[in-house]
Coordinates of C-alpha atoms and ligand atoms in Angstrom, one line a residue:
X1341 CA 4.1 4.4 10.9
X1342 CA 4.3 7.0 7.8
X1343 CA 3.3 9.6 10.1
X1344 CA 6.3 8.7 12.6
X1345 CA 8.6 8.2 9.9
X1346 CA 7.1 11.8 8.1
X1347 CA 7.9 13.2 11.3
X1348 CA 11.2 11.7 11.4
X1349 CA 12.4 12.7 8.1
X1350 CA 11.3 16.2 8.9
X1351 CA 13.7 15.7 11.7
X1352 CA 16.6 14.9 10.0
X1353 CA 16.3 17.1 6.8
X1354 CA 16.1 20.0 9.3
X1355 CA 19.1 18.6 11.4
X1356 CA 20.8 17.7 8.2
X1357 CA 19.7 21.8 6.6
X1358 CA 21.1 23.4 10.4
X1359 CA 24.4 21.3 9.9
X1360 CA 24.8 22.1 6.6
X1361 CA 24.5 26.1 7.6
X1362 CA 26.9 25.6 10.0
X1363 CA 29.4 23.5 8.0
X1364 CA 29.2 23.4 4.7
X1365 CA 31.1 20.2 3.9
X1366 CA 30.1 17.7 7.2
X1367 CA 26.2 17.4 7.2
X1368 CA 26.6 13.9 8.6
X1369 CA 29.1 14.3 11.1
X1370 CA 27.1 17.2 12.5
X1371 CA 24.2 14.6 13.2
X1372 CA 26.5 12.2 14.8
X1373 CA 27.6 15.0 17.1
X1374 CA 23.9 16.0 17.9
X1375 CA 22.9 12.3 18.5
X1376 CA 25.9 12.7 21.0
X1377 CA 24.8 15.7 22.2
X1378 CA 21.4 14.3 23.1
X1379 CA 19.5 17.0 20.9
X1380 CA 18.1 13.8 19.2
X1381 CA 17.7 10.9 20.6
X1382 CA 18.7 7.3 19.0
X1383 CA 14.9 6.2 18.9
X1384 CA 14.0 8.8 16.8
X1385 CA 16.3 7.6 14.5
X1386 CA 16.0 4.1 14.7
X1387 CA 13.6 1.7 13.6
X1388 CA 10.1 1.5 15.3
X1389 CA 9.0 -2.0 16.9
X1390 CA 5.2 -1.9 15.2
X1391 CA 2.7 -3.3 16.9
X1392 CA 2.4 -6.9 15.4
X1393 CA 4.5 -10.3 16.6
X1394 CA 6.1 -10.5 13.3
X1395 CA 7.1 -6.4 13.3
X1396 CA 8.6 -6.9 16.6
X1397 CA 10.9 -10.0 15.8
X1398 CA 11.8 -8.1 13.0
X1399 CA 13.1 -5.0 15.0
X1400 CA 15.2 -7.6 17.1
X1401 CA 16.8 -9.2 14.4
X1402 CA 17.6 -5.6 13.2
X1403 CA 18.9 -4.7 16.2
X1404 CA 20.4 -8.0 17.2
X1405 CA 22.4 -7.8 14.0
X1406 CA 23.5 -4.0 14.1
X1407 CA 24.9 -5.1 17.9
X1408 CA 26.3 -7.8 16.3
X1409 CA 28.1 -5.4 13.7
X1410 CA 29.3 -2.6 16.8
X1411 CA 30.6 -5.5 18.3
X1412 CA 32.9 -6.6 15.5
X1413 CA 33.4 -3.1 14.2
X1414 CA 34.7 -2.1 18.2
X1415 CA 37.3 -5.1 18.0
X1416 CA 38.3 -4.9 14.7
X1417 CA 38.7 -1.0 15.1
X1418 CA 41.0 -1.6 18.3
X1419 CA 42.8 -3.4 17.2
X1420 CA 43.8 -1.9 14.3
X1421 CA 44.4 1.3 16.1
X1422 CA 46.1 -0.2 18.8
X1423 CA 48.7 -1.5 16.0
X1424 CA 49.1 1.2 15.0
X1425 CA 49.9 3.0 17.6
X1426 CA 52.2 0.3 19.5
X1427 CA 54.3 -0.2 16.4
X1428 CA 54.8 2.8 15.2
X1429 CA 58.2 3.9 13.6
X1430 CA 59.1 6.4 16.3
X1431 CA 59.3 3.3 18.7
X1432 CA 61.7 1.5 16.5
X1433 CA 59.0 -1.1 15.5
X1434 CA 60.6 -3.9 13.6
X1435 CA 58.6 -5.8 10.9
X1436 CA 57.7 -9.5 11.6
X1437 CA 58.6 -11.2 8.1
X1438 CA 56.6 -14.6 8.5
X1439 CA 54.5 -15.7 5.5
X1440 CA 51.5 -17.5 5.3
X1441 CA 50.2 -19.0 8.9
X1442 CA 47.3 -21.9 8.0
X1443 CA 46.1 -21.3 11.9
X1444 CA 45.2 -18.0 10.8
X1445 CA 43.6 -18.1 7.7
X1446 CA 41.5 -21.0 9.3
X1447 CA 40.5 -18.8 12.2
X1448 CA 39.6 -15.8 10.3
X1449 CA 37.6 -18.2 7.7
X1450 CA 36.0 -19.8 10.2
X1451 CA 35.0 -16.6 12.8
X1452 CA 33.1 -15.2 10.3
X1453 CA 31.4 -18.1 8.9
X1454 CA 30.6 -19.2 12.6
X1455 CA 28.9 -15.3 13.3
X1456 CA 26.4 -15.9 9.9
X1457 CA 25.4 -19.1 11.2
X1458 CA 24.9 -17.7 14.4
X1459 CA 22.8 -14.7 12.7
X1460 CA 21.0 -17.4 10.5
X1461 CA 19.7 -18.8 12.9
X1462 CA 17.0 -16.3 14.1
X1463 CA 16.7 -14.3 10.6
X1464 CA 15.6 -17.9 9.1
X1465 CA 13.1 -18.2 12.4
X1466 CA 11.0 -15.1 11.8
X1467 CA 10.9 -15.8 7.5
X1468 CA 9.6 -18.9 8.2
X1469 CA 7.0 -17.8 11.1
X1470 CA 6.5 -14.3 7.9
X1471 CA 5.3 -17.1 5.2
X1472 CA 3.1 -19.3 7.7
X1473 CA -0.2 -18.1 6.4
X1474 CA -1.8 -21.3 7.2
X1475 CA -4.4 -21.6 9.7
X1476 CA -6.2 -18.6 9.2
X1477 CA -9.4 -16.7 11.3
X1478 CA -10.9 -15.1 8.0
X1479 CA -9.2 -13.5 4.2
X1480 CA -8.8 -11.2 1.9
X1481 CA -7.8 -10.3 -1.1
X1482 CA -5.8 -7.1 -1.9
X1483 CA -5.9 -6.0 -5.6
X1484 CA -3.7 -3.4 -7.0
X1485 CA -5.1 -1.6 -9.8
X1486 CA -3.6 1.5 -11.4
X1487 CA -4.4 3.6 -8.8
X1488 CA -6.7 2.2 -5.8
X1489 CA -6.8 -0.8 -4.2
X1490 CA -10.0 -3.2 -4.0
X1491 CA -10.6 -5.3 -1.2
X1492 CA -12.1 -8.7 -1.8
X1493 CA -13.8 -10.3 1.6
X1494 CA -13.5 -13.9 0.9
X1495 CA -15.7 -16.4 2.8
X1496 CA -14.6 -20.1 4.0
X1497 CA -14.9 -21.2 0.2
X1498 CA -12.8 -18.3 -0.7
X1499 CA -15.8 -17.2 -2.6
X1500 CA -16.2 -12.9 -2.0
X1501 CA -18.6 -12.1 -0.1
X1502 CA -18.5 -8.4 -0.9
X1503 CA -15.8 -6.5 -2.2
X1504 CA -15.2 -2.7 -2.5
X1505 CA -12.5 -0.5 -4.0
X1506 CA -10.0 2.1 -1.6
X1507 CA -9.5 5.7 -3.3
X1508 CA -7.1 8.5 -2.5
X1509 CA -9.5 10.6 -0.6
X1510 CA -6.8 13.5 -1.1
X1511 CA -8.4 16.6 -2.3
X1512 CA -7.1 17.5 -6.0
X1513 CA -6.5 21.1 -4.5
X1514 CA -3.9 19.8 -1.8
X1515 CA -2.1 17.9 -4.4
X1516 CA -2.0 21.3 -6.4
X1517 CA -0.5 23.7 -3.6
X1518 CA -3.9 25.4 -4.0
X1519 CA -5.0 24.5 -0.7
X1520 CA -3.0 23.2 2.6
X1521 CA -1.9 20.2 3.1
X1522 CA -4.0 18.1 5.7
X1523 CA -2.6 15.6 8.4
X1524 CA -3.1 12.5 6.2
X1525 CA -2.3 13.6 3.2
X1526 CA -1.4 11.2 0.6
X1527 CA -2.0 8.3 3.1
X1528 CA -6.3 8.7 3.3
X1529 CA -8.7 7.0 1.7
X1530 CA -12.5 7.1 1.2
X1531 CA -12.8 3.6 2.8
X1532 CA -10.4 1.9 4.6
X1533 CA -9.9 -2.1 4.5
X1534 CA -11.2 -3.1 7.8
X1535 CA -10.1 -6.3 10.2
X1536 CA -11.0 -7.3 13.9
X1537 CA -8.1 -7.2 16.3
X1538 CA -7.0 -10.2 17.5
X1539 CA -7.4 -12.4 14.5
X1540 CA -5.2 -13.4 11.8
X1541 CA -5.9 -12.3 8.6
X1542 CA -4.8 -13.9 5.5
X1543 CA -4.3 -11.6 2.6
X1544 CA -4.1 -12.9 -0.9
X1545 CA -2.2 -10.0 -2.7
X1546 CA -2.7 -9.6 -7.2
X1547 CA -2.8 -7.1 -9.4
X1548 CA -5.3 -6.2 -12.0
X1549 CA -2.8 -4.6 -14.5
X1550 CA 1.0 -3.5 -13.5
X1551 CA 3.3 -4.6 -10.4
X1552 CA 2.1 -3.1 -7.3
X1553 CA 3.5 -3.5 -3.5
X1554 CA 0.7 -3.7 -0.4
X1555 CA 2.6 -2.5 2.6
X1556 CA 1.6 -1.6 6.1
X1557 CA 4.9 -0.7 7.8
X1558 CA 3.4 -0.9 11.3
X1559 CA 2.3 -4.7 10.5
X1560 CA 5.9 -5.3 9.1
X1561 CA 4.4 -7.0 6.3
X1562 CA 5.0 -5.7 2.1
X1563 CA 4.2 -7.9 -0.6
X1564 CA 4.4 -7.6 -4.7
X1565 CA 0.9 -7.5 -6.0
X1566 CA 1.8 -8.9 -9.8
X1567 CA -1.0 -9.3 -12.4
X1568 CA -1.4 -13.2 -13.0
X1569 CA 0.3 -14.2 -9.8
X1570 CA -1.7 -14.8 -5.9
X1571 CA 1.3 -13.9 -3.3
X1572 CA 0.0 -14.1 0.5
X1573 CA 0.9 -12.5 3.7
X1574 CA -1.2 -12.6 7.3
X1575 CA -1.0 -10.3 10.4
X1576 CA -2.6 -10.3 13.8
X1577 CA -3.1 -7.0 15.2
X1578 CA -3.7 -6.9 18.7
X1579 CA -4.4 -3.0 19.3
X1580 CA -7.4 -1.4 17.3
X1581 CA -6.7 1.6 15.3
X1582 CA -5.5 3.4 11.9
X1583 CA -3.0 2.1 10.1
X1584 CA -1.2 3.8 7.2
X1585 CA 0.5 2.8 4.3
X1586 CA 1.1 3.0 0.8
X1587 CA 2.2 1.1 -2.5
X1588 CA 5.6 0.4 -2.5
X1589 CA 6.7 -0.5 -6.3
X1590 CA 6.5 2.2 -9.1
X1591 CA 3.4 1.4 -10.9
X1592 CA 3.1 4.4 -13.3
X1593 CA 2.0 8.0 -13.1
X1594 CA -0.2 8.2 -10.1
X1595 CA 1.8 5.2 -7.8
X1596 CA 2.3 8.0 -5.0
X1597 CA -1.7 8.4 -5.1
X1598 CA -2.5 4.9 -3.7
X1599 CA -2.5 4.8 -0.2
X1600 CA -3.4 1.9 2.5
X1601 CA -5.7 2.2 5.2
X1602 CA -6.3 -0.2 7.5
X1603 CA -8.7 0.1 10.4
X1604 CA -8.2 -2.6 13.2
X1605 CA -11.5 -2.7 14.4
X1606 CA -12.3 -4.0 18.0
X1607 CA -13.9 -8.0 17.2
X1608 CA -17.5 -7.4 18.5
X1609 CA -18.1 -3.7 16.2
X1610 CA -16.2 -5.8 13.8
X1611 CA -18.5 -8.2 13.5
X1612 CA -21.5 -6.2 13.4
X1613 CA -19.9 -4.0 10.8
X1614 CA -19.1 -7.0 8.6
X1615 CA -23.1 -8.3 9.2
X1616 CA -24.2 -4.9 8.0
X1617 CA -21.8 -5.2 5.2
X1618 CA -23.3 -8.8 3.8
X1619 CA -26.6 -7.6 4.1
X1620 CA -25.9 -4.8 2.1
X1621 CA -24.2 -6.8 -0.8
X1622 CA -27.3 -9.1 -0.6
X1623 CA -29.8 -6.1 -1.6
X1624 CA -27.2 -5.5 -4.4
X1625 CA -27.2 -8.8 -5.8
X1626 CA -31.5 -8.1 -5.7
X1627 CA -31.5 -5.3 -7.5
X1628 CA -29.3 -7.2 -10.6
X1629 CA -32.8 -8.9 -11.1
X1630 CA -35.0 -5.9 -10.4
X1631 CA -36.6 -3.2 -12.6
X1632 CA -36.1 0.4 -12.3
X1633 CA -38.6 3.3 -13.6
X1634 CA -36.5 5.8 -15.5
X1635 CA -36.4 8.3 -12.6
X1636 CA -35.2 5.8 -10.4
X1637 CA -32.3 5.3 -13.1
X1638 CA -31.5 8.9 -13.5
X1639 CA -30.9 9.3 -9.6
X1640 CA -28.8 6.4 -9.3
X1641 CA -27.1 7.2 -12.8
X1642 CA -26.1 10.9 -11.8
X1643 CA -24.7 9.3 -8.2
X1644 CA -22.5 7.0 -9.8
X1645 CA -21.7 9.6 -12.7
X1646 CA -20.6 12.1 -10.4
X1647 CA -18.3 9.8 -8.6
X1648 CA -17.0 7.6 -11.1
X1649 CA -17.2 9.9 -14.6
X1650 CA -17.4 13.4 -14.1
X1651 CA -14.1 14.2 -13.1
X1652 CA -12.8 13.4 -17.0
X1653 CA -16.3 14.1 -18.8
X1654 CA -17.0 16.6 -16.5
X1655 CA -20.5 17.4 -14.5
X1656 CA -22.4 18.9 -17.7
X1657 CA -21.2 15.9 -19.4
X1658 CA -18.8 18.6 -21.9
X1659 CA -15.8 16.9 -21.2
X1660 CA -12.4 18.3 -21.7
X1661 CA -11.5 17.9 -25.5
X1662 CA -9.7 16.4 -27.2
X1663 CA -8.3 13.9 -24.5
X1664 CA -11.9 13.7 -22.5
X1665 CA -14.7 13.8 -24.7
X1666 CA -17.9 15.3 -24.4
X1667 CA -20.7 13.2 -23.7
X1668 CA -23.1 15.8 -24.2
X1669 CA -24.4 15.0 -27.6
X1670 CA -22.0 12.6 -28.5
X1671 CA -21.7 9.8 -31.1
X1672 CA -21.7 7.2 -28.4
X1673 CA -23.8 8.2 -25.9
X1674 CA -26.4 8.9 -28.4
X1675 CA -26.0 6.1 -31.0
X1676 CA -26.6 2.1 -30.4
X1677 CA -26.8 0.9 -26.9
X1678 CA -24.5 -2.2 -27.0
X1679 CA -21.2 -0.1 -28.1
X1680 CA -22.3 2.5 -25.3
X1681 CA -21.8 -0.2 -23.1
X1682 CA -19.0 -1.8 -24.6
X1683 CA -17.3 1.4 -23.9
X1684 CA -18.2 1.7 -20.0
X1685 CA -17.6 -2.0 -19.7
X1686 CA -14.4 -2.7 -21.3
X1687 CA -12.6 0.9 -21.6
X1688 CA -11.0 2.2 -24.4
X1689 CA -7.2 0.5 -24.6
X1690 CA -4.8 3.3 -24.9
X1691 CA -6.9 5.9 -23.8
X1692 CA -7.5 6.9 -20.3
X1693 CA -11.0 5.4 -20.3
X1694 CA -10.7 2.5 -17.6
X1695 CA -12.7 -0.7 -18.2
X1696 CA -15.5 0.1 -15.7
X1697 CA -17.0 -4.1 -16.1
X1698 CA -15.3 -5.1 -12.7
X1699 CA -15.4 -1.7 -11.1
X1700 CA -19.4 -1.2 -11.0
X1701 CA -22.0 -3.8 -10.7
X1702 CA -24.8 -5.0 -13.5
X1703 CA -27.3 -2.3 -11.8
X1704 CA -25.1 0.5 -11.6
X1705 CA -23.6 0.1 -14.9
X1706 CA -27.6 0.0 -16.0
X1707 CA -28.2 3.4 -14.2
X1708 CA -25.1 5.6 -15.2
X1709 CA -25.4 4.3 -19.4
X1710 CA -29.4 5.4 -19.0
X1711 CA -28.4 8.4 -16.9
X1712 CA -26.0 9.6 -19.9
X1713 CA -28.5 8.3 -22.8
X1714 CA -31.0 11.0 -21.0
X1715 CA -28.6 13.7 -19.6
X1716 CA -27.7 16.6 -20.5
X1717 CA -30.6 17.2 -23.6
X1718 CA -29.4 13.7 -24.7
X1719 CA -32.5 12.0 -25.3
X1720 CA -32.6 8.4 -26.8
X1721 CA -36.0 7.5 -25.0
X1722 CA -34.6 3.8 -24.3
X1723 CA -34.0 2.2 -20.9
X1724 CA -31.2 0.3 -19.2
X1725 CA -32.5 -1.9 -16.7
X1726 CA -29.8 -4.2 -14.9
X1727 CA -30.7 -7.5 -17.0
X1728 CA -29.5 -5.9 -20.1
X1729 CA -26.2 -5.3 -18.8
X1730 CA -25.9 -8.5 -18.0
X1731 CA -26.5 -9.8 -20.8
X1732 CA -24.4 -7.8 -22.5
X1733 CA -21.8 -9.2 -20.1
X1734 CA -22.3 -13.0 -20.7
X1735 CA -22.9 -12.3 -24.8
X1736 CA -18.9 -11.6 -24.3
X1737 CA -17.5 -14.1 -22.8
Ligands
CU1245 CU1 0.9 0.8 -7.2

């Protein structure tokens, strides 16, 4: 839907920039009289129906309720016009002087009242039929961190199964105006979350540090993800495809660089896909117990440093000082192994080093803290193997 919406707005700030050529003072007025004059059409500025059960009741309330709201604006209107024009002064109008009538105050108390009960009705319907995560095909849980989401593929148990983390797939020089913009931009992602079609999902949305939003406008579904707290939202999707959308609460700096993609996949490539995926988390959990020679550590290490590092400390590990530092050489990456790793694992609080324990696993932490120990003409002549980063782990809890 951010597309259509993109699209829309486009619309309107050009209708809204032509009007405002034209007439200074009325931009507004000059849309109503294009939506009149059919150059746009009401659909492009109305609400979209999405494409799930709950987006669609939605849209009817919305436009049950703004019918609702033409038809009392249209009578109230009237008749105020029509009094106003009937007894007018011209006509010799004389003024009723009565005071107080009870049977009118109770009929415009009770009118009203009547109409929200009437609109309660069906808004009250679809919240309930929004919270009813209950009986669910399969879950998952969304985490916000500052600024990428990680999905969490939970089996019957709720245990994960595997989890994996959704980046801004954006280039840098987009964002920069040094290169042009691309379809997507701002709303792709290096992996998408993926679900089958047909299904419904449960989602259990948290954060990992401030208040984030998960919202798919398509699904008609938005829910706070807030550090400490498990809120949940479903969906069945019945149509495969892309699905954009993006974090909707202000979550710091980069909160416009968090975008969510959701693939709808058909059920059967679905399930193959998720096979494939299980499988691979299994040879993950092997490796954990597995030892590596030191090239095999360096290869690994200068995949995951390139990915994860390199864009702070750079790719010749020379950082960007003071507020990256060099790694080439440095105090750390040189000195005692366990603070090394206490700095990859935990961050640095109040720096822009992240906490990179619940980012990467036991054997990739292993590879990237040998690959810098041995990078770069840093030579400590130790090895990291997987075991010891986990027992570095468990020594802190
Ligand atoms: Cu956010």
């Amino acid at each position: 839907m951010a597309r259509v919406s993109e699209v829309r707005n486009n619309k309107i700030e050009q209708m809204i920039g032509e009007g405002v050529k034209k007439n200074r003072r009325l931009p507004l007025p000059w849309l109503g009289v294009m939506l009149s004059a059919g150059t746009v059409t009401a659909d492009e500025l109305n609400m979209t129906p999405g494409v799930t059960e709950i987006s669609r009741s939605i849209y009817d309330l919305h436009m049950l309720i703004f019918w609702v709201c033409v038809v009392i604006g249209a009578v109230v209107f009237s008749a105020m016009f029509w009094s106003l024009f009937q007894h007018r002064k011209s006509r010799g109008a004389v003024p009723a002087l009565f005071h107080e009538s009870t049977r009118l105050e109770v009929v415009w108390t009770l009118a009203p009242a009547l109409i929200l009960i009437v609109m309660a009705f069906p808004a009250t319907k679809t919240l309930i039929a929004m919270y009813d995560t209950g009986g669910e095909d399969m879950a998952v849980e969304v985490r916000g961190y500052q600024w990428k989401w990680q999905y969490k593929y939970l089996d019957d148990d709720y245990n994960a199964t595997f989890d994996f983390f959704s980046n801004l797939s954006t280039p840098r020089d987009q964002i920069e105006n040094r290169s042009e913009k691309s379809e997507h931009y701002l709303l792709e992602v290096d992996e998408p979350l993926r679900i089958p079609a047909n299904r419904k999902v449960r989602f259990l949305i948290t954060s990992e540090d401030v208040i984030h939003s998960w919202w798919v406008p398509e699904f008609g579904i938005k829910r706070d993800a807030v550090p400490g707290i498990l809120n949940d939202l479903w969906t069945i999707v019945e149509e495969p495809g892309i699905y954009r959308g993006q974090c909707a609460e202000l979550c710091g700096l980069d909160h416009g660089f968090m975008p969510v993609v959701v693939e709808v996949m058909e059920e059967s490539a679905y399930d193959a896909w998720f096979a494939q995926r299980v499988i691979a988390a299994q040879a993950r959990r092997e490796a954990l117990s597995k030892v590596f020679s030191a090239e095999e550590l360096m290869v690994e290490g200068e995949r995951i440093y390139g990915s994860f590092c390199a864009s702070c400390h750079q790719p010749d590990g020379k950082g960007i000082p003071p507020v990256f530092p060099a790694l080439k050489g440095s105090a750390i990456a040189t000195g005692v192994r366990s603070e090394h790793l206490d700095v990859i694992v935990n961050g640095r609080p109040g720096t822009s080093m992240n906490a990179f324990g619940n980012q990467l696993d036991a054997a990739e932490i292993a590879a990237v803290t040998h690959y810098e120990r041995h990078a770069w003409g840093n030579n400590t002549g130790d090895i990291t193997q997987p075991r010891d980063v986990v027992e570095f782990m468990s020594g802190q809890e």
